[in-house]
CSV table of C-alpha atoms in Angstrom, one decimal:
chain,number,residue,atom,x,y,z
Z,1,UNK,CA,-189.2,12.3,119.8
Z,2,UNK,CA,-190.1,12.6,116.1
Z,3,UNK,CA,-193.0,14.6,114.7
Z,4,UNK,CA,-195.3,11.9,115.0
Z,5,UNK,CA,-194.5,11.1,118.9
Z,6,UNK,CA,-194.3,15.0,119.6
Z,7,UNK,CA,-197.8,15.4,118.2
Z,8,UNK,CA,-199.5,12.4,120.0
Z,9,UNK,CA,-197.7,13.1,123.1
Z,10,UNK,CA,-199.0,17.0,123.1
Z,11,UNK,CA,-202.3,15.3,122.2
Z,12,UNK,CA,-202.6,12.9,124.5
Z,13,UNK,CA,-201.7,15.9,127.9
Z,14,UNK,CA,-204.5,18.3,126.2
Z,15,UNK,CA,-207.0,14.9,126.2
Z,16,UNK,CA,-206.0,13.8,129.6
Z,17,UNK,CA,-206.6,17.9,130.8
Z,18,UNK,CA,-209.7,18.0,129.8
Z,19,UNK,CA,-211.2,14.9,131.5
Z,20,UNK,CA,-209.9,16.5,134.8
Z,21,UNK,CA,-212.3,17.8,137.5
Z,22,UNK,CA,-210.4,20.8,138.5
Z,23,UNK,CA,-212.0,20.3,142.2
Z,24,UNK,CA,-210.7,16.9,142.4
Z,25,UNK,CA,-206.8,18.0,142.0
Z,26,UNK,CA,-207.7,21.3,144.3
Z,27,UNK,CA,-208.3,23.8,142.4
Z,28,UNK,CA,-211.2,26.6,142.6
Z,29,UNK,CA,-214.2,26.4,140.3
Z,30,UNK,CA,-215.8,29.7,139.2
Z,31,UNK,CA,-219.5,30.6,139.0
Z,32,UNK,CA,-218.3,31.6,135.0
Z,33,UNK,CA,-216.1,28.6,134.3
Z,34,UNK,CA,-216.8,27.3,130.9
Z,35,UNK,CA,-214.0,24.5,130.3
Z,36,UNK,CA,-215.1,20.9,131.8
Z,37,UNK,CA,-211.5,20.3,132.7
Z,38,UNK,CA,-208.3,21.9,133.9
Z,39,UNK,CA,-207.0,25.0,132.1
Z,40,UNK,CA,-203.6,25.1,130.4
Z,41,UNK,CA,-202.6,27.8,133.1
Z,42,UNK,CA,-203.9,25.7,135.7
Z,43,UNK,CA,-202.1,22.8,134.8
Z,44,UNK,CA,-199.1,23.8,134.4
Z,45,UNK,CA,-199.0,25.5,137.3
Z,46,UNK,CA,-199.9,22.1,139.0
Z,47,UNK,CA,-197.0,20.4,137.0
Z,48,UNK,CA,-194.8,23.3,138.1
Z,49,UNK,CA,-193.7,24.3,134.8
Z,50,UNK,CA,-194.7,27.4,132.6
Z,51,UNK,CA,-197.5,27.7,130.8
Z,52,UNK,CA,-195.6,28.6,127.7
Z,53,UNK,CA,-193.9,25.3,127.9
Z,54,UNK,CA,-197.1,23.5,128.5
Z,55,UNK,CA,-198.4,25.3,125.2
Z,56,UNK,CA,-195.6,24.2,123.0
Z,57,UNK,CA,-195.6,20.6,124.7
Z,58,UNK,CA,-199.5,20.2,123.8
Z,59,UNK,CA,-199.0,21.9,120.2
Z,60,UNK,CA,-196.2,19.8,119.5
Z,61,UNK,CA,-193.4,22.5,119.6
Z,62,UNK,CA,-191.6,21.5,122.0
Z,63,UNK,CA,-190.5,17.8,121.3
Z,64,UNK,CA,-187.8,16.7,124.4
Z,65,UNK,CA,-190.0,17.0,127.7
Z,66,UNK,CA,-187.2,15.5,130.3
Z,67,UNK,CA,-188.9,12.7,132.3
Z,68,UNK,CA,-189.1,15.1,135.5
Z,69,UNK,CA,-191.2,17.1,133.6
Z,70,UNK,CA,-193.2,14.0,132.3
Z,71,UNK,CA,-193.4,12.6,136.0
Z,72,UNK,CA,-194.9,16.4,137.0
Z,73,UNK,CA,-197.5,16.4,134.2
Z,74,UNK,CA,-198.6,12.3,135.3
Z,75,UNK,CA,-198.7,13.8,138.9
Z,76,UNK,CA,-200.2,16.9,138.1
Z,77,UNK,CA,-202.7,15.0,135.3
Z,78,UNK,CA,-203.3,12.0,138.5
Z,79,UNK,CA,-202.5,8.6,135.9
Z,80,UNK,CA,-203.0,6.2,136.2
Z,81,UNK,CA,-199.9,3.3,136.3
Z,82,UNK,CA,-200.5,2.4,132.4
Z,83,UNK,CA,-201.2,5.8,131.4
Z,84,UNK,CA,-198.2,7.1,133.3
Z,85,UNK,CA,-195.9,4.5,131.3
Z,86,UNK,CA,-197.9,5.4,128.1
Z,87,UNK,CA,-196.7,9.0,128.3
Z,88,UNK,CA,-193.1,8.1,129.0
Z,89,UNK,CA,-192.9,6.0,126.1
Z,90,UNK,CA,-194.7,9.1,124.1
Z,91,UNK,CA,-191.7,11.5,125.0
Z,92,UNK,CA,-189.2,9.2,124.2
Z,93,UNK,CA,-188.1,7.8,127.8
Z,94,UNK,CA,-188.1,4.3,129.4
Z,95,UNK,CA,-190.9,3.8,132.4
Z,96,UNK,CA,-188.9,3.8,135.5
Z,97,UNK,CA,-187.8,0.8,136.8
Z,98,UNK,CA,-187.6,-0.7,140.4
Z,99,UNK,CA,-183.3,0.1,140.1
Z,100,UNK,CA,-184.7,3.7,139.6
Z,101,UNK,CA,-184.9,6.1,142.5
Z,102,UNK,CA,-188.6,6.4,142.3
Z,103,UNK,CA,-190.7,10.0,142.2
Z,104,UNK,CA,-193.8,8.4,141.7
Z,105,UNK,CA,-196.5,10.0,143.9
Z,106,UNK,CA,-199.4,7.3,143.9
Z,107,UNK,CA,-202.8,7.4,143.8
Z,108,UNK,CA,-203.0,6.6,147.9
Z,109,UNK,CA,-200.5,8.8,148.9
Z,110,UNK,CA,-201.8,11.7,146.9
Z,111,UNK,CA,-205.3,11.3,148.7
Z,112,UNK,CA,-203.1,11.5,151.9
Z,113,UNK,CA,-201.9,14.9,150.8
Z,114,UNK,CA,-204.7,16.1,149.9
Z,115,UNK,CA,-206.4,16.1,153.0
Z,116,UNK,CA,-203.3,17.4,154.3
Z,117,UNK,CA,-203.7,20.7,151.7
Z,118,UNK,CA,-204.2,23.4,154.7
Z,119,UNK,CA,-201.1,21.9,156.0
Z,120,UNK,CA,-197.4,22.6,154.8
Z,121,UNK,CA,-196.0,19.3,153.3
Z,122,UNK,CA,-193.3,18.8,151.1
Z,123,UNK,CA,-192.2,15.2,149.2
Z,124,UNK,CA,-188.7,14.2,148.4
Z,125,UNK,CA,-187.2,11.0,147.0
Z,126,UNK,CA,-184.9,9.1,148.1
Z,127,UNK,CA,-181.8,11.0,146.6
Z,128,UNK,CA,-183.5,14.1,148.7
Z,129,UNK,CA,-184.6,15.6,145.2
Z,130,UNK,CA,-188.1,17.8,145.2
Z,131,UNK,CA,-190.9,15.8,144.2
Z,132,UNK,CA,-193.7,18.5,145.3
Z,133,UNK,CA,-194.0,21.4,147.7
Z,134,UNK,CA,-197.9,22.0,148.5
Z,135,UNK,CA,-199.1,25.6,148.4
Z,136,UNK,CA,-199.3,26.2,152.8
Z,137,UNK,CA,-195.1,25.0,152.7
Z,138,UNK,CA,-194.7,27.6,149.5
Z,139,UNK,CA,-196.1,30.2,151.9
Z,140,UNK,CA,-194.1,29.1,154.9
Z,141,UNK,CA,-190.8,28.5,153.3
Z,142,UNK,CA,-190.9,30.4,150.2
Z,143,UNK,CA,-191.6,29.5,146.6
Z,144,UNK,CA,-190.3,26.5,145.2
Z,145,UNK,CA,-191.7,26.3,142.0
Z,146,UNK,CA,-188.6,28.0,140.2
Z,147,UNK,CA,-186.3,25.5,141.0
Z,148,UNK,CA,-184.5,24.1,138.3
Z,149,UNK,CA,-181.8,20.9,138.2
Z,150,UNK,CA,-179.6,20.7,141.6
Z,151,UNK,CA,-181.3,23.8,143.2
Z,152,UNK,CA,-184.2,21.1,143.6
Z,153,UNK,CA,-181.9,18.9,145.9
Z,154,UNK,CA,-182.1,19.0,149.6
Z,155,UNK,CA,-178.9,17.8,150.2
Z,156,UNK,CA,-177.3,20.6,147.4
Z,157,UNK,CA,-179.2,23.6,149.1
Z,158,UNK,CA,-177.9,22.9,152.7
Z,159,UNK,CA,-174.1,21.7,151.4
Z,160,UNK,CA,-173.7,24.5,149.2
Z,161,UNK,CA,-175.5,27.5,151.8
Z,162,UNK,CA,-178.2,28.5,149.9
Z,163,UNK,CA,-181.3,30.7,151.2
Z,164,UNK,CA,-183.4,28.9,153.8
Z,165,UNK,CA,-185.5,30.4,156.2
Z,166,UNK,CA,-184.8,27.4,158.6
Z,167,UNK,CA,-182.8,28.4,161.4
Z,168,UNK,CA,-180.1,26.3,162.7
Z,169,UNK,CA,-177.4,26.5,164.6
Z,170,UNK,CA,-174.2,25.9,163.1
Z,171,UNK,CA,-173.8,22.7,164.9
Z,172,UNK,CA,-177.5,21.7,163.8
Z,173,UNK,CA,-176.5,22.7,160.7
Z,174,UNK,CA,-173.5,21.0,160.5
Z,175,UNK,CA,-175.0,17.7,161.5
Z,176,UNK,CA,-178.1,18.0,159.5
Z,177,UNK,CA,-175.5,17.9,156.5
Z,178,UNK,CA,-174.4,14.9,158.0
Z,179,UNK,CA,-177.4,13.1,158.5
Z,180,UNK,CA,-178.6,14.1,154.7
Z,181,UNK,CA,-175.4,13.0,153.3
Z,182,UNK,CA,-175.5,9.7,155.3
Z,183,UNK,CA,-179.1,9.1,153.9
Z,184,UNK,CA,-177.8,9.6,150.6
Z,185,UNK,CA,-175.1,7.3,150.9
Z,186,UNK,CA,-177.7,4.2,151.4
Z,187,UNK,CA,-179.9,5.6,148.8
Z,188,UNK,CA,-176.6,4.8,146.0
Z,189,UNK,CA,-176.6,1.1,148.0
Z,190,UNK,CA,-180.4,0.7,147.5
Z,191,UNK,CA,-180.2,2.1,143.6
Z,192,UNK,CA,-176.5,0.8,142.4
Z,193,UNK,CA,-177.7,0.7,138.7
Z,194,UNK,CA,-179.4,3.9,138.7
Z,195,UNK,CA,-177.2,6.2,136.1
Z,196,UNK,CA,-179.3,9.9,137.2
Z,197,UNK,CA,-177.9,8.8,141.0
Z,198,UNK,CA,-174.2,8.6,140.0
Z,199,UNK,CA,-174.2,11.8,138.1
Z,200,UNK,CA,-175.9,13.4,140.9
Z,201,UNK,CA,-173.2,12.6,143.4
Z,202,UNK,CA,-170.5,13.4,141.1
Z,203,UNK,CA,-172.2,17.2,140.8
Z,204,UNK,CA,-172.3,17.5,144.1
Z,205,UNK,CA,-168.9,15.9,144.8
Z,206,UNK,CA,-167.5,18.4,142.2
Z,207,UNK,CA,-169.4,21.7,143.0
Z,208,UNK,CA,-168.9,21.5,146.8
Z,209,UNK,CA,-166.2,20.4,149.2
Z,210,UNK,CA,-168.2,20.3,152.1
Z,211,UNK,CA,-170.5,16.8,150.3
Z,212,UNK,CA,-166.8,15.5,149.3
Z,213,UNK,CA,-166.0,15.6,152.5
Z,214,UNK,CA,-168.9,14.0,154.5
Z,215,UNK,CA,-169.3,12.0,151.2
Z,216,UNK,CA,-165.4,10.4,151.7
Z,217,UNK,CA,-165.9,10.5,155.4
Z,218,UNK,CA,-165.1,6.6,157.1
Z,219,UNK,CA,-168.2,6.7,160.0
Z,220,UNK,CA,-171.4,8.3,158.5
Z,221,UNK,CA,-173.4,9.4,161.7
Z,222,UNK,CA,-176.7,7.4,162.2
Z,223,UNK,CA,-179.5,8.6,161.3
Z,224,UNK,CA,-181.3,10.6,163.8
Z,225,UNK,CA,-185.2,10.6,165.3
Z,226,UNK,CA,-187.0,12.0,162.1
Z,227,UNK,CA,-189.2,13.8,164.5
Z,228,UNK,CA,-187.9,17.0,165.2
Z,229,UNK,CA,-188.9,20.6,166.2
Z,230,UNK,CA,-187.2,23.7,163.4
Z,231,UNK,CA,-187.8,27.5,164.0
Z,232,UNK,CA,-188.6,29.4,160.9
Z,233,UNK,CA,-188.0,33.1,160.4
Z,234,UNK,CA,-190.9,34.3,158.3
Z,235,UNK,CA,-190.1,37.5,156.3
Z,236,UNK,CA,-193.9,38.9,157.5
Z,237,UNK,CA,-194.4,37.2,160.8
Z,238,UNK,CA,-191.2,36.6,162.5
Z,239,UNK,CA,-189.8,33.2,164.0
Z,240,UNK,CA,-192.6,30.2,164.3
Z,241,UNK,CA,-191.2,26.8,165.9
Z,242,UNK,CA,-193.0,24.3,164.3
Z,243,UNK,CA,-192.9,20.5,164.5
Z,244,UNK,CA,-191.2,18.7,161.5
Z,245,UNK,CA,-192.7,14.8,161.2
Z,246,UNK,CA,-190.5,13.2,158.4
Z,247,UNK,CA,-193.2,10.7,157.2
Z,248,UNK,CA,-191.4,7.5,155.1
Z,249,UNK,CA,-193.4,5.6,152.1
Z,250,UNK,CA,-191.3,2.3,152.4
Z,251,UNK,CA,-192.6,1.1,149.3
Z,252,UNK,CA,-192.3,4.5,147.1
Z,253,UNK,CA,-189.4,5.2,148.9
Z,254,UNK,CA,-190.5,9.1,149.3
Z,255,UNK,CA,-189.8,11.0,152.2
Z,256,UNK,CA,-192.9,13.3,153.0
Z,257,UNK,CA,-192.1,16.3,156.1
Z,258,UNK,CA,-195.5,17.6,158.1
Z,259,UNK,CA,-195.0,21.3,159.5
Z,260,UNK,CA,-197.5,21.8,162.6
Z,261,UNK,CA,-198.2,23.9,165.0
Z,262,UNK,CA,-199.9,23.1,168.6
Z,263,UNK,CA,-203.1,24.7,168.7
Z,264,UNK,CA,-204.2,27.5,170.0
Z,265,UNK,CA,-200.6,28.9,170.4
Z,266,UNK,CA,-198.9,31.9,169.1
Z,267,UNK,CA,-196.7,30.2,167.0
Z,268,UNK,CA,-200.0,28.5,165.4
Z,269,UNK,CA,-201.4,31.7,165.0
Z,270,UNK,CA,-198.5,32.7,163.2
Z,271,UNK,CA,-198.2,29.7,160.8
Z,272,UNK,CA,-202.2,30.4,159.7
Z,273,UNK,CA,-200.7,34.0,158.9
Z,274,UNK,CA,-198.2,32.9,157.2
Z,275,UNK,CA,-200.3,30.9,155.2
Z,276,UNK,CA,-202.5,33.8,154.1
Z,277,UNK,CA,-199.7,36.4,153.5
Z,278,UNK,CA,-197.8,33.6,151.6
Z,279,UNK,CA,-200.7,32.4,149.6
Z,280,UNK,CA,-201.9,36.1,148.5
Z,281,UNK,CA,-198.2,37.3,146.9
Z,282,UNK,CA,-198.2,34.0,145.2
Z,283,UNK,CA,-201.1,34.7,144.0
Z,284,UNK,CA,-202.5,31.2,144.9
């Protein structure tokens, strides 16, 4: 961007703040709340980016948001379709095309989530990359909201081993790899021209044999029943087994997973303490 764009884009996210009812995107009003709209804090927490960044962005210091961080703030900000090109075009990037993996979260789906927000749901795209992580699946699972680049992929955390508190088996584990992988593998078929896609299978492909492998393999498994049932070891309340309903937006192309519990069960009882621990030491 040049000085000009920088400005008006740091302009136009403090406009677009301010016009925001902070109950409507779910967050708390206070008896002593002055500001109209959302606070800087408050957005960029929504956005899940700092709230030094978000100060530089809106002040014009910091001139090269990347267009996940552009996507975050139209999420966070709920634009609509023209606004959400209009800030694009202010940072410098392209709108996103239909060859484009979408992460565009829209207006009808977020309503969905949001009267799923006592519930933990998470939303991927199609190349299995974070989207969002509501706060009830922070709590569960852990927080997401320092994730940065391939940490952010699904199919990068489970390839490469990193920290879960999903317990599986190492067959289960073996052959969720599979299945993610193999749903990867008709994401590059649906998205040939997208050029994010191919550099995102080459850096998996380079930093972990195990992808190479499944990635190179001749008979991906099929996919299996996206219903399934996953045990979570909770650091404060032990193991819960929850039910995992992988919900798929055909149109956005997003996968969105639903963590439940059968009522009045212990492992219900445990997920609503998780949620309260979970919430309270991320300060939510």
């Amino acid at each position: 961007m040049d000085g000009v764009e920088a400005w008006e884009f740091g302009r136009t996210v403090r406009r677009w703040r301010d016009r925001v009812a902070p109950e409507a995107v779910g967050v708390p009003v206070g008896r002593r709340r002055r500001a109209s709209g959302l606070r800087r804090e408050e957005l960029a927490t929504l956005a899940g980016i700092s709230a030094d960044y978000l100060t530089r962005l809106e002040q014009g210091r910091a001139t090269a948001p990347s267009a996940q961080v552009v996507e975050s703030l139209a999420r966070a900000l709920r634009l609509a379709d023209h606004e959400r090109d209009l800030l694009y075009r202010l940072a410098g990037h392209a709108a996103p095309g239909p060859d484009v993996v979408p992460s565009r979260v829209t207006p009808s789906v977020q309503r969905l989530l949001d009267r799923l927000s006592h519930t933990p749901v998470v939303v991927y795209d199609a190349s299995w990359t974070l989207v969002l992580a509501n706060a009830p699946y922070n709590a569960l699972m852990g927080d997401t909201s320092t994730w940065r680049g391939l940490d952010r992929n699904a199919v990068w955390r489970n390839v490469t081993g990193l920290p879960t508190r999903v317990v599986h088996t190492p067959r289960e584990q073996a052959d969720h790899e599979a299945r993610l992988v193999a749903d990867l593998r008709l994401t590059t078929s649906r998205y040939p021209a997208d050029r994010a896609l191919r550099r995102l299978i080459a850096e998996l492909a380079a930093g972990s044999p195990r992808f190479a492998e499944l990635w190179d393999a001749e008979a991906p498994p099929p996919l299996a029943d996206p219903s399934r049932r996953k045990t979570v070891d909770h650091p404060a309340v032990g193991p819960i087994t929850l039910d995992c309903d992988t919900l798929l937006v055909a149109l956005d192309d997003l996968r969105i997973s639903v963590y439940t519990a059968e009522p009045g069960t212990e492992d219900a009882d445990r997920l609503e303490l998780a949620a309260v621990l979970g919430t309270q030491s991320l300060g939510i």
